[in-house]
Amino acid sequence: TNLQQAETSFSALVRSLHQGRVLDSSGEYQIVPNLALAARQLHGKTTTNSTPDIALVTQCSFNHLHHLIPLAQRWQGPISVSVFAEDQEVNDALRSIATLRNCYSTVRVNVSFHLVSPLSAGGRGGLYSAPPASLFRCDLAFTSGLQRRNYVGGKHFPNNLLRNVARKTSTAELVLVIDIDMLPSANLRQEVDIARFTLLPDEFR
């Protein structure tokens, strides 16, 4: 069933978290790059005619992930998003990501997720357990008040770190950095004249 698939996805995210987390250069945050890869990236999907593709790069706190739904539907292309969650919020963040990927094919196909969280005082985070199956239901996933509040966690929100993680993990030739709650113009990706962009050497990106 769909709920079982979401629970399986949650378990896969937990494994990715434990296997892939690294410390940032300050030692203050743990980063899980490529926590969940877009299906198009896993399957090597590229644009036609060998033209360079352009990806959206964005970041948010876990309670603003619902903005990805209209964003992915509008963009219809690769999106790289870094998600911030306090240590005690990581379980909810994983649940939200699993539900998004299970309920929305445009998210599953096009969005790659990366996780950033403050390093807990006790070490590298705690144990994460699957929530009740009812919390994975698509019709209930983003109806709580959580997503409507601004981020009010106890840690400084590391905008630059989040943005850099999302940018550096993108595999597209070009990136467009936007806020999570911004919607690009309809058909923008299809209408961009890629040939007008000059690709910079890696050391200047």
Coordinates of N, CA, C and O in Angstrom, one line a residue, residues 60-155:
C60 N 15.4 25.3 3.1 CA 14.3 25.7 4.0 C 14.5 24.9 5.3 O 15.3 24.0 5.4
S61 N 13.7 25.3 6.3 CA 13.6 24.5 7.5 C 12.6 23.5 7.2 O 11.7 23.6 6.3
F62 N 12.6 22.4 8.0 CA 11.8 21.2 7.6 C 10.3 21.5 7.6 O 9.5 20.9 6.8
N63 N 9.8 22.5 8.3 CA 8.4 22.8 8.4 C 7.9 23.7 7.2 O 6.7 24.0 7.2
H64 N 8.8 24.0 6.3 CA 8.4 24.7 5.1 C 8.5 23.8 3.8 O 8.5 24.3 2.7
L65 N 8.7 22.5 4.0 CA 8.8 21.6 2.9 C 7.6 21.6 2.0 O 7.7 21.2 0.8
H66 N 6.4 21.9 2.5 CA 5.2 21.9 1.7 C 5.3 22.8 0.5 O 4.7 22.6 -0.5
H67 N 6.2 23.8 0.5 CA 6.4 24.8 -0.6 C 7.0 24.0 -1.8 O 6.9 24.5 -3.0
L68 N 7.6 22.8 -1.6 CA 8.1 22.1 -2.8 C 7.0 21.6 -3.7 O 7.3 21.3 -4.9
I69 N 5.8 21.4 -3.2 CA 4.8 20.8 -4.0 C 4.5 21.7 -5.2 O 4.6 21.2 -6.4
P70 N 4.1 22.9 -5.1 CA 3.8 23.8 -6.2 C 5.1 24.1 -7.0 O 5.1 24.2 -8.2
L71 N 6.2 24.1 -6.3 CA 7.5 24.5 -7.0 C 7.9 23.4 -8.0 O 8.3 23.6 -9.1
A72 N 7.8 22.1 -7.5 CA 8.2 21.0 -8.4 C 7.2 20.9 -9.5 O 7.6 20.5 -10.7
Q73 N 5.9 21.1 -9.3 CA 4.9 21.0 -10.3 C 5.1 22.1 -11.4 O 4.9 21.9 -12.6
R74 N 5.6 23.3 -10.9 CA 5.8 24.4 -11.9 C 7.1 24.2 -12.7 O 7.1 24.4 -13.9
W75 N 8.1 23.8 -12.0 CA 9.5 23.7 -12.6 C 9.6 22.6 -13.6 O 10.2 22.7 -14.6
Q76 N 9.1 21.4 -13.2 CA 9.2 20.2 -14.0 C 10.7 19.9 -14.4 O 10.9 19.5 -15.5
G77 N 11.6 20.1 -13.5 CA 13.0 19.8 -13.8 C 13.7 19.6 -12.5 O 13.1 19.6 -11.4
P78 N 15.0 19.5 -12.5 CA 15.8 19.2 -11.3 C 15.8 20.3 -10.3 O 15.9 21.4 -10.6
I79 N 15.6 19.9 -9.0 CA 15.6 20.8 -7.9 C 16.5 20.1 -6.8 O 16.4 19.0 -6.5
S80 N 17.4 21.0 -6.2 CA 18.3 20.5 -5.1 C 17.9 21.3 -3.9 O 18.0 22.6 -3.9
V81 N 17.5 20.7 -2.8 CA 17.0 21.4 -1.6 C 17.7 20.9 -0.4 O 17.8 19.7 -0.2
S82 N 18.2 21.8 0.4 CA 18.8 21.5 1.7 C 17.8 21.8 2.8 O 17.2 22.9 2.8
V83 N 17.6 20.9 3.7 CA 16.6 20.9 4.7 C 17.3 21.1 6.0 O 18.1 20.3 6.4
F84 N 16.9 22.1 6.8 CA 17.4 22.3 8.2 C 16.5 21.8 9.2 O 15.3 22.1 9.2
A85 N 17.0 21.0 10.2 CA 16.2 20.5 11.3 C 17.0 20.4 12.5 O 18.2 20.0 12.5
E86 N 16.5 20.9 13.7 CA 17.2 20.7 14.9 C 17.2 19.2 15.2 O 16.4 18.4 14.6
D87 N 18.1 18.7 16.1 CA 18.2 17.3 16.4 C 16.9 16.7 16.7 O 16.6 15.6 16.2
Q88 N 16.1 17.3 17.5 CA 14.8 16.7 17.9 C 13.7 16.8 16.8 O 12.7 16.2 16.9
E89 N 14.0 17.5 15.7 CA 13.1 17.7 14.6 C 13.4 16.8 13.4 O 12.7 16.7 12.5
V90 N 14.6 16.1 13.5 CA 15.0 15.3 12.4 C 14.0 14.2 12.0 O 13.7 13.9 10.8
N91 N 13.4 13.6 13.0 CA 12.4 12.5 12.8 C 11.2 13.1 12.0 O 10.8 12.5 11.0
D92 N 10.7 14.3 12.3 CA 9.7 14.9 11.6 C 10.1 15.3 10.2 O 9.3 15.2 9.2
A93 N 11.3 15.7 10.0 CA 11.9 16.1 8.7 C 11.9 14.9 7.8 O 11.5 14.9 6.6
L94 N 12.4 13.7 8.3 CA 12.4 12.5 7.5 C 11.0 12.1 7.1 O 10.8 11.6 6.0
R95 N 10.1 12.2 8.1 CA 8.7 11.8 7.8 C 8.1 12.7 6.6 O 7.5 12.2 5.7
S96 N 8.4 14.0 6.7 CA 7.9 14.9 5.7 C 8.5 14.6 4.3 O 7.8 14.6 3.3
I97 N 9.8 14.3 4.3 CA 10.4 14.0 3.0 C 9.9 12.7 2.5 O 9.6 12.6 1.3
A98 N 9.7 11.7 3.3 CA 9.2 10.4 2.9 C 7.8 10.6 2.3 O 7.4 10.0 1.3
T99 N 7.0 11.4 3.0 CA 5.6 11.6 2.5 C 5.5 12.4 1.2 O 4.8 12.0 0.3
L100 N 6.4 13.4 1.1 CA 6.4 14.2 -0.2 C 6.8 13.2 -1.3 O 6.2 13.3 -2.4
R101 N 7.8 12.4 -1.1 CA 8.3 11.5 -2.2 C 7.2 10.5 -2.5 O 7.1 10.1 -3.7
N102 N 6.5 10.1 -1.6 CA 5.4 9.0 -1.8 C 4.2 9.6 -2.4 O 3.6 8.9 -3.3
C103 N 3.8 10.8 -2.1 CA 2.5 11.4 -2.5 C 2.6 12.2 -3.8 O 1.6 12.4 -4.5
Y104 N 3.8 12.7 -4.2 CA 3.9 13.6 -5.3 C 5.0 13.1 -6.3 O 6.2 13.2 -6.0
S105 N 4.6 12.6 -7.4 CA 5.5 12.0 -8.4 C 6.5 13.1 -8.9 O 7.7 12.8 -9.1
T106 N 6.1 14.4 -9.0 CA 7.0 15.4 -9.5 C 8.1 15.6 -8.5 O 9.2 16.0 -8.9
V107 N 7.8 15.5 -7.2 CA 8.9 15.6 -6.2 C 9.8 14.4 -6.2 O 11.0 14.5 -6.2
R108 N 9.2 13.2 -6.3 CA 10.0 12.0 -6.3 C 11.0 12.0 -7.5 O 12.1 11.6 -7.4
V109 N 10.5 12.4 -8.7 CA 11.3 12.3 -9.9 C 12.3 13.4 -10.0 O 13.4 13.2 -10.4
N110 N 12.0 14.6 -9.5 CA 12.8 15.8 -9.7 C 13.6 16.4 -8.6 O 14.6 17.1 -8.8
V111 N 13.2 16.1 -7.3 CA 13.8 16.7 -6.2 C 14.8 15.8 -5.5 O 14.5 14.7 -5.1
S112 N 16.1 16.4 -5.2 CA 17.1 15.7 -4.4 C 17.1 16.5 -3.1 O 17.2 17.7 -3.0
F113 N 17.1 15.7 -2.0 CA 17.1 16.3 -0.6 C 18.4 16.1 0.0 O 19.1 15.1 -0.1
H114 N 18.8 17.1 0.8 CA 20.0 17.1 1.6 C 19.6 17.6 3.0 O 18.8 18.5 3.1
L115 N 20.2 17.1 4.1 CA 19.9 17.4 5.4 C 21.0 18.1 6.2 O 22.2 17.6 6.1
V116 N 20.7 19.1 6.9 CA 21.7 19.8 7.7 C 21.0 20.0 9.1 O 19.9 20.4 9.2
S117 N 21.8 19.6 10.2 CA 21.3 19.8 11.5 C 22.4 20.1 12.5 O 23.6 19.7 12.2
P118 N 22.1 20.8 13.5 CA 23.2 21.1 14.5 C 23.7 19.8 15.2 O 22.9 18.9 15.4
L119 N 25.0 19.7 15.4 CA 25.5 18.5 16.1 C 25.0 18.6 17.5 O 25.2 19.5 18.2
S120 N 24.4 17.5 17.9 CA 23.9 17.4 19.3 C 25.0 17.3 20.3 O 26.1 16.9 20.0
A121 N 24.8 17.8 21.6 CA 25.8 17.8 22.6 C 26.3 16.4 22.9 O 27.5 16.2 23.2
G122 N 25.5 15.4 22.6 CA 25.9 14.0 22.9 C 26.6 13.3 21.8 O 27.0 12.2 21.9
G123 N 26.8 14.0 20.7 CA 27.5 13.3 19.6 C 26.7 13.5 18.3 O 26.2 14.6 18.0
R124 N 26.6 12.4 17.5 CA 26.1 12.5 16.1 C 24.6 12.2 16.1 O 24.2 11.4 15.2
G125 N 23.8 12.8 16.9 CA 22.3 12.6 16.7 C 21.8 11.3 17.4 O 22.6 10.5 18.0
G126 N 20.5 11.2 17.4 CA 19.9 10.1 18.2 C 19.3 9.0 17.3 O 19.7 8.9 16.2
L127 N 18.4 8.3 17.9 CA 17.7 7.2 17.2 C 16.4 7.8 16.5 O 15.8 8.6 17.1
Y128 N 16.1 7.2 15.4 CA 14.9 7.7 14.6 C 14.0 6.6 14.4 O 14.4 5.5 13.9
S129 N 12.8 6.7 14.8 CA 11.8 5.7 14.6 C 10.6 6.1 13.8 O 10.2 7.3 13.8
A130 N 10.1 5.2 13.0 CA 9.0 5.5 12.1 C 7.8 6.0 12.8 O 7.4 5.3 13.8
P131 N 7.2 7.1 12.4 CA 5.9 7.5 13.1 C 4.8 6.6 12.8 O 4.9 5.7 11.9
P132 N 3.6 6.8 13.4 CA 2.4 6.0 13.1 C 2.1 6.1 11.6 O 2.3 7.2 11.0
A133 N 1.6 5.0 11.0 CA 1.4 5.0 9.6 C 0.4 6.1 9.1 O 0.5 6.7 8.0
S134 N -0.5 6.5 10.0 CA -1.5 7.5 9.7 C -0.8 8.9 9.3 O -1.4 9.7 8.6
L135 N 0.4 9.1 9.9 CA 1.0 10.4 9.6 C 1.6 10.5 8.2 O 2.1 11.5 7.8
F136 N 1.6 9.3 7.5 CA 2.2 9.4 6.2 C 1.0 9.6 5.1 O 1.3 9.6 3.9
R137 N -0.2 9.7 5.6 CA -1.3 9.9 4.7 C -1.2 11.2 3.9 O -0.9 12.2 4.5
C138 N -1.4 11.1 2.6 CA -1.2 12.3 1.7 C -2.2 13.4 2.1 O -1.8 14.6 2.0
D139 N -3.4 13.0 2.5 CA -4.4 14.1 2.7 C -4.2 14.8 4.1 O -4.8 15.8 4.4
L140 N -3.3 14.2 4.9 CA -3.1 14.8 6.2 C -1.6 15.3 6.4 O -1.3 15.9 7.4
A141 N -0.8 15.1 5.4 CA 0.6 15.3 5.5 C 1.0 16.7 5.9 O 1.8 16.9 6.7
F142 N 0.3 17.7 5.3 CA 0.7 19.1 5.5 C -0.4 20.0 5.9 O -0.6 21.1 5.5
T143 N -1.3 19.4 6.8 CA -2.5 20.2 7.2 C -2.3 20.7 8.6 O -3.2 21.4 9.1
S144 N -1.3 20.4 9.3 CA -1.1 20.8 10.7 C -0.5 22.3 10.7 O -0.2 22.8 9.6
G145 N -0.5 22.9 11.8 CA 0.0 24.2 11.9 C 1.5 24.4 11.8 O 2.0 25.5 11.7
L146 N 2.2 23.2 11.8 CA 3.7 23.3 11.8 C 4.2 24.1 10.6 O 5.1 25.0 10.8
Q147 N 3.6 23.9 9.4 CA 4.2 24.5 8.2 C 3.9 26.0 8.2 O 4.5 26.7 7.4
R148 N 3.0 26.5 9.0 CA 2.6 27.9 8.9 C 3.4 28.8 9.8 O 3.4 30.0 9.7
R149 N 4.2 28.3 10.7 CA 5.0 29.1 11.6 C 6.4 29.3 11.0 O 6.9 28.5 10.2
N150 N 7.0 30.5 11.3 CA 8.3 30.7 10.8 C 9.3 29.9 11.7 O 8.9 29.4 12.8
Y151 N 10.5 29.7 11.2 CA 11.4 28.9 11.9 C 11.8 29.7 13.2 O 12.2 30.8 13.2
V152 N 11.7 29.0 14.4 CA 12.0 29.6 15.6 C 12.8 28.7 16.5 O 12.7 28.7 17.7
G153 N 13.7 27.9 15.9 CA 14.6 27.0 16.6 C 15.6 27.7 17.4 O 15.8 29.0 17.4
G154 N 16.3 27.0 18.3 CA 17.2 27.6 19.2 C 18.6 27.9 18.6 O 19.4 28.6 19.2
K155 N 18.8 27.4 17.4 CA 20.1 27.6 16.7 C 20.0 28.6 15.6 O 18.9 28.9 15.1

